[in-house]
Short mmCIF file of C-alpha atoms in Angstrom, two decimals:
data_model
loop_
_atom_site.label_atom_id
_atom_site.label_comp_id
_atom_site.label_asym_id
_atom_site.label_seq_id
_atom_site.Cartn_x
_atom_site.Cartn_y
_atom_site.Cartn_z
CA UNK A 292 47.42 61.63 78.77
CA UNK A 293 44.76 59.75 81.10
CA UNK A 294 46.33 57.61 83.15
CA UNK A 295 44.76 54.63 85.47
CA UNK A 296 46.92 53.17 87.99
CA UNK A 297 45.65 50.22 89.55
CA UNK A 298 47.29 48.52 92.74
CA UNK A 299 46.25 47.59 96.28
CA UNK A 300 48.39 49.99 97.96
CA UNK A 301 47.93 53.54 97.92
CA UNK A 302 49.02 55.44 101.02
CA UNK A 303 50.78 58.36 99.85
CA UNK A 304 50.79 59.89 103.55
CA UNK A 305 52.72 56.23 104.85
CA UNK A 306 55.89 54.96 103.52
CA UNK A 307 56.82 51.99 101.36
CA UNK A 308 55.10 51.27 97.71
CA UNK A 309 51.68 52.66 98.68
CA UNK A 310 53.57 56.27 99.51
CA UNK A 311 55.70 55.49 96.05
CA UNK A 312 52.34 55.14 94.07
CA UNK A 313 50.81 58.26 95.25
CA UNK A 314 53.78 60.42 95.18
CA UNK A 315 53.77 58.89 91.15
CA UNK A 316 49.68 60.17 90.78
CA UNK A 317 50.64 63.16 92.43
CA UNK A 318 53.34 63.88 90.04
CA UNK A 319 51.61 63.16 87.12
CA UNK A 320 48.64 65.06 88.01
CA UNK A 321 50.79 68.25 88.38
CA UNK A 322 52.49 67.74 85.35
CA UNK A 323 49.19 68.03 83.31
CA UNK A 324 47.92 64.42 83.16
CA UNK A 325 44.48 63.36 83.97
CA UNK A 326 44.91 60.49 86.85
CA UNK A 327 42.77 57.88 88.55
CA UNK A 328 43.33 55.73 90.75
CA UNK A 329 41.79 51.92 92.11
CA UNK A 330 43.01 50.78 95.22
CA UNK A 331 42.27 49.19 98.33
CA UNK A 332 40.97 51.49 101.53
CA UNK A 333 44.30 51.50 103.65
CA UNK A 334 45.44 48.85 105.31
CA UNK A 335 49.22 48.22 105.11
CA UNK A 336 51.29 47.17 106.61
CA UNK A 337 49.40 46.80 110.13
CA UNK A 338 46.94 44.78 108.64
CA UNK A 339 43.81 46.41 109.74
CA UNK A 340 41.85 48.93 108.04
CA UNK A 341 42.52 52.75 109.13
CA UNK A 342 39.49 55.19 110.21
CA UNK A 343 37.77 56.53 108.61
CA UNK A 344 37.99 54.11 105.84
CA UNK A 345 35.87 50.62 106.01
CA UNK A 346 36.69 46.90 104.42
CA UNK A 347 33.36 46.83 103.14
CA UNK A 348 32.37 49.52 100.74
CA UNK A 349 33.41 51.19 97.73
CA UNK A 350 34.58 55.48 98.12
CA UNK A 351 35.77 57.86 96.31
CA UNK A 352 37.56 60.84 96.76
CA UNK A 353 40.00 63.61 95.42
CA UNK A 354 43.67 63.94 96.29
CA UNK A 355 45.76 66.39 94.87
CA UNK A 356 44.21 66.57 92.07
CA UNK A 357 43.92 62.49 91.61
CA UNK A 358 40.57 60.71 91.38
CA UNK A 359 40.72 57.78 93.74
CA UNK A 360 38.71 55.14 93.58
CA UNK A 361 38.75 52.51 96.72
CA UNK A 362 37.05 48.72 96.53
CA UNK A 363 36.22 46.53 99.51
CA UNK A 364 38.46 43.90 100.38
CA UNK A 365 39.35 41.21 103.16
CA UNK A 366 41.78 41.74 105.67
CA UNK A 367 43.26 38.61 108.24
CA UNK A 368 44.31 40.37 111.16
CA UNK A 369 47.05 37.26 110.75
CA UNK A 370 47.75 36.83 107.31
CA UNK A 371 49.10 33.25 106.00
CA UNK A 372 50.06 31.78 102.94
CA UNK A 373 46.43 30.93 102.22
CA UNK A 374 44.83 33.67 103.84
CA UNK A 375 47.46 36.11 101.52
CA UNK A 376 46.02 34.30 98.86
CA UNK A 377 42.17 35.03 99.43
CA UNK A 378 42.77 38.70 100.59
CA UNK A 379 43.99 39.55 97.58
CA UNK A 380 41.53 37.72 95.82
CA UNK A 381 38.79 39.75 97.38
CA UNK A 382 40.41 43.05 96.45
CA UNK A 383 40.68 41.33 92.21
CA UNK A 384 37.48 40.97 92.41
CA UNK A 385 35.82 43.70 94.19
CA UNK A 386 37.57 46.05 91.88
CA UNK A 387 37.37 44.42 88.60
CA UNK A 388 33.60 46.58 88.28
CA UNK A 389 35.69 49.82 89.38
CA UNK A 390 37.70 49.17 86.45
CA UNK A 391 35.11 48.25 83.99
CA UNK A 392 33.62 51.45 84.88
CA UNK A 393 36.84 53.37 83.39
CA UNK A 394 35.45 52.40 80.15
CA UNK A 395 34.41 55.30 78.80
CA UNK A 396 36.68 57.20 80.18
CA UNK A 397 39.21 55.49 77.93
CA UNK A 398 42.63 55.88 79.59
CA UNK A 399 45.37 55.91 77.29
CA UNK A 400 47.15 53.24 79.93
CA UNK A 401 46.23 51.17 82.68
CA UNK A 402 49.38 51.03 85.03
CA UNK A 403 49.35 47.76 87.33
CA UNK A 404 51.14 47.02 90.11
CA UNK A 405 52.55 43.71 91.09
CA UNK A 406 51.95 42.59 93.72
CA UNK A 407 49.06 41.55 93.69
CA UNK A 408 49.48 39.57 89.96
CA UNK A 409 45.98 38.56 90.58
CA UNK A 410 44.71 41.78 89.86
CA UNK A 411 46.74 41.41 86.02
CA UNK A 412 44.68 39.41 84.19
CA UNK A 413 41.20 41.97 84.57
CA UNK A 414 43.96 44.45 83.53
CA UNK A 415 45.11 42.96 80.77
CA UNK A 416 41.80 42.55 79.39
CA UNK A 417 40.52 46.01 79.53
CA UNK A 418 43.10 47.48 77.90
CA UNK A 419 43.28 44.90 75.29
CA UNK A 420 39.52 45.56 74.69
CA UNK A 421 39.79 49.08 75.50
CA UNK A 422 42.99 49.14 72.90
CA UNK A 423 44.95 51.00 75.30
CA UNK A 424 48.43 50.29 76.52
CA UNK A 425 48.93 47.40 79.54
CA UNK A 426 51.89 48.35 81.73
CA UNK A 427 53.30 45.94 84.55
CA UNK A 428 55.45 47.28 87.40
CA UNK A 429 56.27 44.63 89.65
CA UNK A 430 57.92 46.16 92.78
CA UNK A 431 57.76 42.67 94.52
CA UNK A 432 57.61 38.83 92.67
CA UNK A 433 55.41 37.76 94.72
CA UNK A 434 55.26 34.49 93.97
CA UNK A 435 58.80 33.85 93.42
CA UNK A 436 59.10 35.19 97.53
CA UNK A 437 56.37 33.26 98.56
CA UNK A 438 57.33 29.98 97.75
CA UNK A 439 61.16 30.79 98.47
CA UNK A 440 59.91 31.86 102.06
CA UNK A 441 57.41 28.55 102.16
CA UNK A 442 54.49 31.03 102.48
CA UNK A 443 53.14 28.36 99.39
CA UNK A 444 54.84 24.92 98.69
CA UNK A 445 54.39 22.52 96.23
CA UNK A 446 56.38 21.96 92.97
CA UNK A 447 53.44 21.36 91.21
CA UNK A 448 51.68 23.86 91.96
CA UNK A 449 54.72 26.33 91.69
CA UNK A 450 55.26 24.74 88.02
CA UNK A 451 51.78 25.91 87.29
CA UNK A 452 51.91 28.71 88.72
CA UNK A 453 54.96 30.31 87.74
CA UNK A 454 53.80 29.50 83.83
CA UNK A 455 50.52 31.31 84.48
CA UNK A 456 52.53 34.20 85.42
CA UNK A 457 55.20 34.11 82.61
CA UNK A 458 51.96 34.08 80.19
CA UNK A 459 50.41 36.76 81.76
CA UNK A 460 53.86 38.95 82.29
CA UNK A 461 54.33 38.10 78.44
CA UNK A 462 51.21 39.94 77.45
CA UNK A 463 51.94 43.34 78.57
CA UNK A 464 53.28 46.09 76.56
CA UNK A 465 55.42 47.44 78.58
CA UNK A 466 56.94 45.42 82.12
CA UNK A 467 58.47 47.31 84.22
CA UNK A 468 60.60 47.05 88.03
CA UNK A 469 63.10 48.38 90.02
CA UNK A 470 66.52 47.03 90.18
CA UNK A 471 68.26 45.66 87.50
CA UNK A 472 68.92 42.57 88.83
CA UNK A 473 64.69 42.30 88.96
CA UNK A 474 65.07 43.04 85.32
CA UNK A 475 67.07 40.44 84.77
CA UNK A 476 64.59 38.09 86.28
CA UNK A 477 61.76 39.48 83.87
CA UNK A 478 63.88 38.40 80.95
CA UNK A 479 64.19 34.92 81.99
CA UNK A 480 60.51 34.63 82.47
CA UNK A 481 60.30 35.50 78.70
CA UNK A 482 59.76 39.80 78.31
CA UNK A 483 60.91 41.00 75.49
CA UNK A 484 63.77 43.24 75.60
CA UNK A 485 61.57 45.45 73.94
CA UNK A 486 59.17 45.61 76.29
CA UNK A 487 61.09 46.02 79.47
CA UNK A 488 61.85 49.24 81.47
CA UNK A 489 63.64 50.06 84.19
CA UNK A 490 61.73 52.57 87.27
CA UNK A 491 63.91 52.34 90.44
CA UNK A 492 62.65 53.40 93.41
CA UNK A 493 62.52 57.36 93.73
CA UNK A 494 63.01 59.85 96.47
CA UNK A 495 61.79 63.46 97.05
CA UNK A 496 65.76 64.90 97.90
CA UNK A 497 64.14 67.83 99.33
CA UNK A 498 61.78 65.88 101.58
CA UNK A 499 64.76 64.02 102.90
CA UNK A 500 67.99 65.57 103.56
CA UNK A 501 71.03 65.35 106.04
CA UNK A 502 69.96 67.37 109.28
CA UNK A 503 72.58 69.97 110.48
CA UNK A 504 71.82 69.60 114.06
CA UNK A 505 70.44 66.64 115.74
CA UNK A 506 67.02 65.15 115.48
CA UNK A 507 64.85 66.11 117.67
CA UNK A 508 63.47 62.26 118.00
CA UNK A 509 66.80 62.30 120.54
CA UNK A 510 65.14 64.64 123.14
CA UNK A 511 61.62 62.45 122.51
CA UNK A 512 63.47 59.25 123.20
CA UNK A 513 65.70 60.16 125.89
CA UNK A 514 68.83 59.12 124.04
CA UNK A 515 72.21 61.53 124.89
CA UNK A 516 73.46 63.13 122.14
CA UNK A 517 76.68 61.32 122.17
CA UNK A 518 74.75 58.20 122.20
CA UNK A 519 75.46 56.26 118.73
CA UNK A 520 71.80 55.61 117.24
CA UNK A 521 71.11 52.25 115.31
CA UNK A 522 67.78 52.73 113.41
CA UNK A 523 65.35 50.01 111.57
CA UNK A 524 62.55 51.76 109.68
CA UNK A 525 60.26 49.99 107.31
CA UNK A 526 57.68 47.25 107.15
CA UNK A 527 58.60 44.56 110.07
CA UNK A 528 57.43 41.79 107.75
CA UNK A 529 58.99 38.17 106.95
CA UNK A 530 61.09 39.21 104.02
CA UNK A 531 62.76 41.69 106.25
CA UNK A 532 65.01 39.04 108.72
CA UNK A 533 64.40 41.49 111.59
CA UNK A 534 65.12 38.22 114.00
CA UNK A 535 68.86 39.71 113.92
CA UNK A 536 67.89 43.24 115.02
CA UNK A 537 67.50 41.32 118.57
CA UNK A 538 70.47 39.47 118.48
CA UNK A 539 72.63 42.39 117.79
CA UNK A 540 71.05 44.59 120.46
CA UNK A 541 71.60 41.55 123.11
CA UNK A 542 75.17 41.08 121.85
CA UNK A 543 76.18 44.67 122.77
CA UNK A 544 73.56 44.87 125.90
CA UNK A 545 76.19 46.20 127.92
CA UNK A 546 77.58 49.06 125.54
CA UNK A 547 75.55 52.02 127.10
CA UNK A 548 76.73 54.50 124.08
CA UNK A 549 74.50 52.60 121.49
CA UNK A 550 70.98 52.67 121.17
CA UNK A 551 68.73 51.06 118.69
CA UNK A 552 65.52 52.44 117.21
CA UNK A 553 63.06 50.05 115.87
CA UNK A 554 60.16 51.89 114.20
CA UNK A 555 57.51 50.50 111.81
CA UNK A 556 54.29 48.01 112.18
CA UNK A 557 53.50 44.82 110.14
CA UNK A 558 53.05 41.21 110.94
CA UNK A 559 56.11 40.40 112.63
CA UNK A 560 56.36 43.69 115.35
CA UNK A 561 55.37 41.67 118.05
CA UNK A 562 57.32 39.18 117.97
CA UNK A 563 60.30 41.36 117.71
CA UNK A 564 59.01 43.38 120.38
CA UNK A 565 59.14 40.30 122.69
CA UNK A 566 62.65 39.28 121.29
CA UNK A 567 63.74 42.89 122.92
CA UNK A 568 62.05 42.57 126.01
CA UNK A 569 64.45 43.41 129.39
CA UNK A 570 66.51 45.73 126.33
CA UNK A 571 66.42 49.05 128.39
CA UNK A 572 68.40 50.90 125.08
CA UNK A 573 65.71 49.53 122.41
CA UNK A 574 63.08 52.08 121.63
CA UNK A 575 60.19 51.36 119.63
CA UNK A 576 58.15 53.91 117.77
CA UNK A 577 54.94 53.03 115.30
CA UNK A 578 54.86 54.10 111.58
CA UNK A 579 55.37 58.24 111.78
CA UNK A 580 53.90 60.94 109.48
CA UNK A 581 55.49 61.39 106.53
CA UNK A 582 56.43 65.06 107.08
CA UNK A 583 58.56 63.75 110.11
CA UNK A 584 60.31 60.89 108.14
CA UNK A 585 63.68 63.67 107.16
CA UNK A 586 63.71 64.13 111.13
CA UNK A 587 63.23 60.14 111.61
CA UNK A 588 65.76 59.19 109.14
CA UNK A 589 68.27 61.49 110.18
CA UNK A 590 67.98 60.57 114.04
CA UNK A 591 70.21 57.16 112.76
CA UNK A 592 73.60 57.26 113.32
CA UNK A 593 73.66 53.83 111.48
CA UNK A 594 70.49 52.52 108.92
CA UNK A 595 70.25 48.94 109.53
CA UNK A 596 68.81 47.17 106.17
CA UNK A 597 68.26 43.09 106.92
CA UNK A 598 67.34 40.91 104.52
CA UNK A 599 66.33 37.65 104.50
CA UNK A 600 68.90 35.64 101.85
CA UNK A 601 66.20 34.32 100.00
CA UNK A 602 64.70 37.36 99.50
CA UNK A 603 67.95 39.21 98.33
CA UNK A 604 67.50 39.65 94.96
CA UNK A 605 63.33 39.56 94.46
CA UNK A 606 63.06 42.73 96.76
CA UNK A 607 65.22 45.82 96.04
CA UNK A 608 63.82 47.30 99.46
CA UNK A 609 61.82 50.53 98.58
CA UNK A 610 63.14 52.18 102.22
CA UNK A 611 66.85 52.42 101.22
CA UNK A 612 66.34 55.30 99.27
CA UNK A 613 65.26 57.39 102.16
CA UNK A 614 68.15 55.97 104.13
CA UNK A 615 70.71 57.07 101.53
CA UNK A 616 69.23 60.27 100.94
CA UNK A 617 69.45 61.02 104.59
CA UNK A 618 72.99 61.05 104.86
CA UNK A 619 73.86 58.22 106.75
CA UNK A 620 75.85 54.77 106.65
CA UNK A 621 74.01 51.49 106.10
CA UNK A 622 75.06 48.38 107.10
CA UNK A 623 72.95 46.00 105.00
CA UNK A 624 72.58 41.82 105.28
CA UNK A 625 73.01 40.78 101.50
CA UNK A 626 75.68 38.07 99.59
CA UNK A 627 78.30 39.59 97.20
CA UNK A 628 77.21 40.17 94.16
CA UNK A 629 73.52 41.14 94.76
CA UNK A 630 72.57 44.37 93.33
CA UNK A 631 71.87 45.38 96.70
CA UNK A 632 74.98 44.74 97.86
CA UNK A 633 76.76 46.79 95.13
CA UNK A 634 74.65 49.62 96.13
CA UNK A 635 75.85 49.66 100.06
CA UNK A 636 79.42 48.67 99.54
CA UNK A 637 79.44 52.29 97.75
CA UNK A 638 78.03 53.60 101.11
CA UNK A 639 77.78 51.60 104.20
CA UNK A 640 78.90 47.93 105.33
CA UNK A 641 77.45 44.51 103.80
CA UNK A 642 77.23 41.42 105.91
CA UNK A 643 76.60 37.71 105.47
CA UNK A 644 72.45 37.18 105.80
CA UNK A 645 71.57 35.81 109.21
CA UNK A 646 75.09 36.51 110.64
CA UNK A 647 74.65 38.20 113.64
CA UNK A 648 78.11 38.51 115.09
CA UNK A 649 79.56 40.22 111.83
CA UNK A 650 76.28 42.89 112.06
CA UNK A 651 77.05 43.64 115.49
CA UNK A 652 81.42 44.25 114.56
CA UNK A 653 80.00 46.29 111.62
CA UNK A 654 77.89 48.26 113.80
CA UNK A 655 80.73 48.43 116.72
CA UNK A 656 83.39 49.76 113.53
CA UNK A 657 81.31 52.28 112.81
CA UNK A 658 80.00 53.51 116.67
CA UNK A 659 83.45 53.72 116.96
CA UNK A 660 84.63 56.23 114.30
CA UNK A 661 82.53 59.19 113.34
CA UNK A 662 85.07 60.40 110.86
CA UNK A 663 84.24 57.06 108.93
CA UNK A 664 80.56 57.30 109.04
CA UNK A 665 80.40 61.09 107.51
CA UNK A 666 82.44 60.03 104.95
CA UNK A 667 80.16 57.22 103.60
CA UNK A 668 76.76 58.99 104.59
CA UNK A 669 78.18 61.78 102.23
CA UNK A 670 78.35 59.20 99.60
CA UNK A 671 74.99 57.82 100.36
CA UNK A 672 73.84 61.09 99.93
CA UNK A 673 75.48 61.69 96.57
CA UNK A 674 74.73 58.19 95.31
CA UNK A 675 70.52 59.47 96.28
CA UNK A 676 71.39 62.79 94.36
CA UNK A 677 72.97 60.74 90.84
CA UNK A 678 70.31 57.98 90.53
CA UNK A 679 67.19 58.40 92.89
CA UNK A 680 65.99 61.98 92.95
CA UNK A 681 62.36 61.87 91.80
CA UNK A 682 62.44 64.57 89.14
CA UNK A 683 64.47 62.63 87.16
CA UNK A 684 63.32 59.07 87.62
CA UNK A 685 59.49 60.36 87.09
CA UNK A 686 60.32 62.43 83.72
CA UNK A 687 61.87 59.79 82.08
CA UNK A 688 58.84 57.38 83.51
CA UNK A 689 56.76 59.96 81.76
CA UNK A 690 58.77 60.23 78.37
CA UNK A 691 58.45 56.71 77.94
CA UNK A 692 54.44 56.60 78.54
CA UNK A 693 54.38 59.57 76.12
CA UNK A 694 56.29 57.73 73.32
CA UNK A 695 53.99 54.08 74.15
CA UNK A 696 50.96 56.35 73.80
CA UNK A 697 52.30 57.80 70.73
CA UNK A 698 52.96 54.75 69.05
CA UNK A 699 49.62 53.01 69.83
CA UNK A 700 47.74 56.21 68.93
CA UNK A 701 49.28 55.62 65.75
CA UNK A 702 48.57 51.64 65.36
CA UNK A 703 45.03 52.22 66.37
CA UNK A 704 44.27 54.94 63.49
CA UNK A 705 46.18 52.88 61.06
CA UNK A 706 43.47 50.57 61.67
#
């Protein structure tokens, strides 16, 4: 099969959905595909362009085996609801020509990735044109979040808004996302059953596994081995709540067996950073390299997932995969019933959103017996091995492009 995917985030070296993306071309390309790729030059989640790519030309290269094409785009080094808005904008249009020039190459489908839904409706026409098949996978409704978080207000323009986007969702072949839950939500905006498909978030079991000795982050940080190790890793952006991290490391200030470990970039770092300051037992690293993230993840005695309550069930958050697959409890902020709730009651600790005081008891009931935390980062780890390992999630991905591809094939010629 030839296969386009087309998103604004693809940083396979990173984590998050850019690393998701590229481990998917990556995949595909090894299994005997032909794969290109249109993206953005890197720029997530710091918000700044990374040397030696530039905001303001096109590239292309070769990576493992994947043909990447990269369009210029806008960055604000302080992005706002309006500023959002025209950055990715710039990157719809910019590579709208990239993907005209796929024409006659003639993938058999052109894979988009929401967010950004801007970037859907040049999608959408290709392939209708081309006659190929149109998949959506939306990892993030983004404009369910953004008005929910008051990034954009405005009932009228939600209403109009939100019907652009069921029209446009409706016209896909195939809609995909990555809870069930999210699923759930597609329905309601009008998918057909028929159309929908569930890809959860994947991880590579070998790349992340539970360490048999201690991390050597420890000896890098300075924190005893005894010490219990709290860790946040993942984009420190506004859906996240990180505003509690802080709290909870000032409520148990004076415990000098706990340590937290904050590590990740994104628009709201600094502020966080400031929220810690005087914190002697709050370490900060920036985003690490990939190869190190089994060694990062495993350094946590305790994953701590928050979530902002508004966010809980439009963002199944891509980095619990790699915190379940690493062995260790997570305490997550989430109401009952949420799918991501379900999935850490099986494993860790789930809180109230926002409620500091019952983070910081979770996190003292589990500093406080070991026993207790290998027996639910065992079952984090077996709960990674029955439903995330990406050998299994990717095939069946595959099986059902192969069987779309089939079928349209087939409608084409009948024509």
């Amino acid at each position: 099969m030839k296969i386009l995917l087309y998103g604004i985030n693809f940083t396979p070296e990173l984590t998050g959905i850019g690393k998701y993306t590229g481990e998917m071309a990556r995949w595909l390309a090894k299994a005997g595909h032909e794969v290109r790729v249109i993206t953005a030059p890197p720029y997530y989640p710091n918000w700044s362009v990374q040397p030696p790519f530039r905001a303001d030309r096109y590239t292309r290269e070769t990576w493992e085996g994947v043909e990447v094409y990269r369009a210029p785009l806008w960055v604000p080094a302080v992005p706002s609801g309006l500023k959002r808005l025209v950055h990715l904008a710039s990157f719809a249009a910019s590579s709208f020509p990239l993907l005209v020039a796929q024409w006659r190459w003639k993938p058999d489908v052109v894979w988009v990735t929401e967010p950004p839904l801007l970037c859907t409706p040049g999608a959408l026409l290709f392939a209708k044109l081309r006659q190929t098949i149109a998949w959506l996978h939306v990892q993030d409704y983004e404009l369910d979040a953004a008005f929910d978080l008051g990034l954009l207000r405005g009932e009228t323009t939600r209403s109009v808004a939100t019907a652009m986007e069921r029209r446009l969702m409706r016209a896909f072949d195939c809609v995909s996302t990555i809870s069930g839950r999210m699923l759930d939500r597609a329905r309601s905006k009008g998918v057909d059953e028929a159309n929908l498909f569930l890809l959860p978030n994947w991880v590579d079991l070998n790349g992340v596994r539970p360490l048999a000795q201690p991390s050597a982050y420890r000896q890098k940080l300075g924190i005893p081995l005894d010490a219990t190790v709290a860790l946040y890793s993942g984009n420190m952006g506004n859906k996240q709540g990180l505003e509690i991290l802080s709290d909870v490391a000032r409520r148990v200030h004076d415990r000098p067996d706990i340590h937290f470990v904050f590590c990740g970039d994104g628009s709201g770092r600094a502020e966080l950073v400031a929220q810690c300051a005087g914190l002697d037992r709050v370490h900060f690293l920036p985003l690490q390299p990939l190869e190190n993230l089994s060694d990062l993840l495993g350094l946590a005695d305790v994953h701590l997932l928050p979530q902002r309550a508004d966010a809980a069930d439009l963002v199944m958050p891509s980095k619990l995969t790699g915190m379940l697959s690493s062995g260790r409890p997570v305490i997550a902020t989430a109401h009952p019933g949420t799918e991501l709730a379900s999935v850490v009651e099986q494993c860790g600790i789930v809180v109230a959103p926002a409620d500091a005081a019952a983070l910081t008891t979770a996190l003292l009931t589990l500093a406080a017996d070991a026993p207790l935390r290998s027996e639910l980062g065992t079952k984090a780890r077996h709960y990674a091995e029955q439903h995330l390992g990406q050998d299994a999630v990717l095939r069946r991905f595959e099986l059902e492009l192969e069987k779309r591809v089939a079928a349209r094939r087939g409608e084409v010629a009948a024509t």
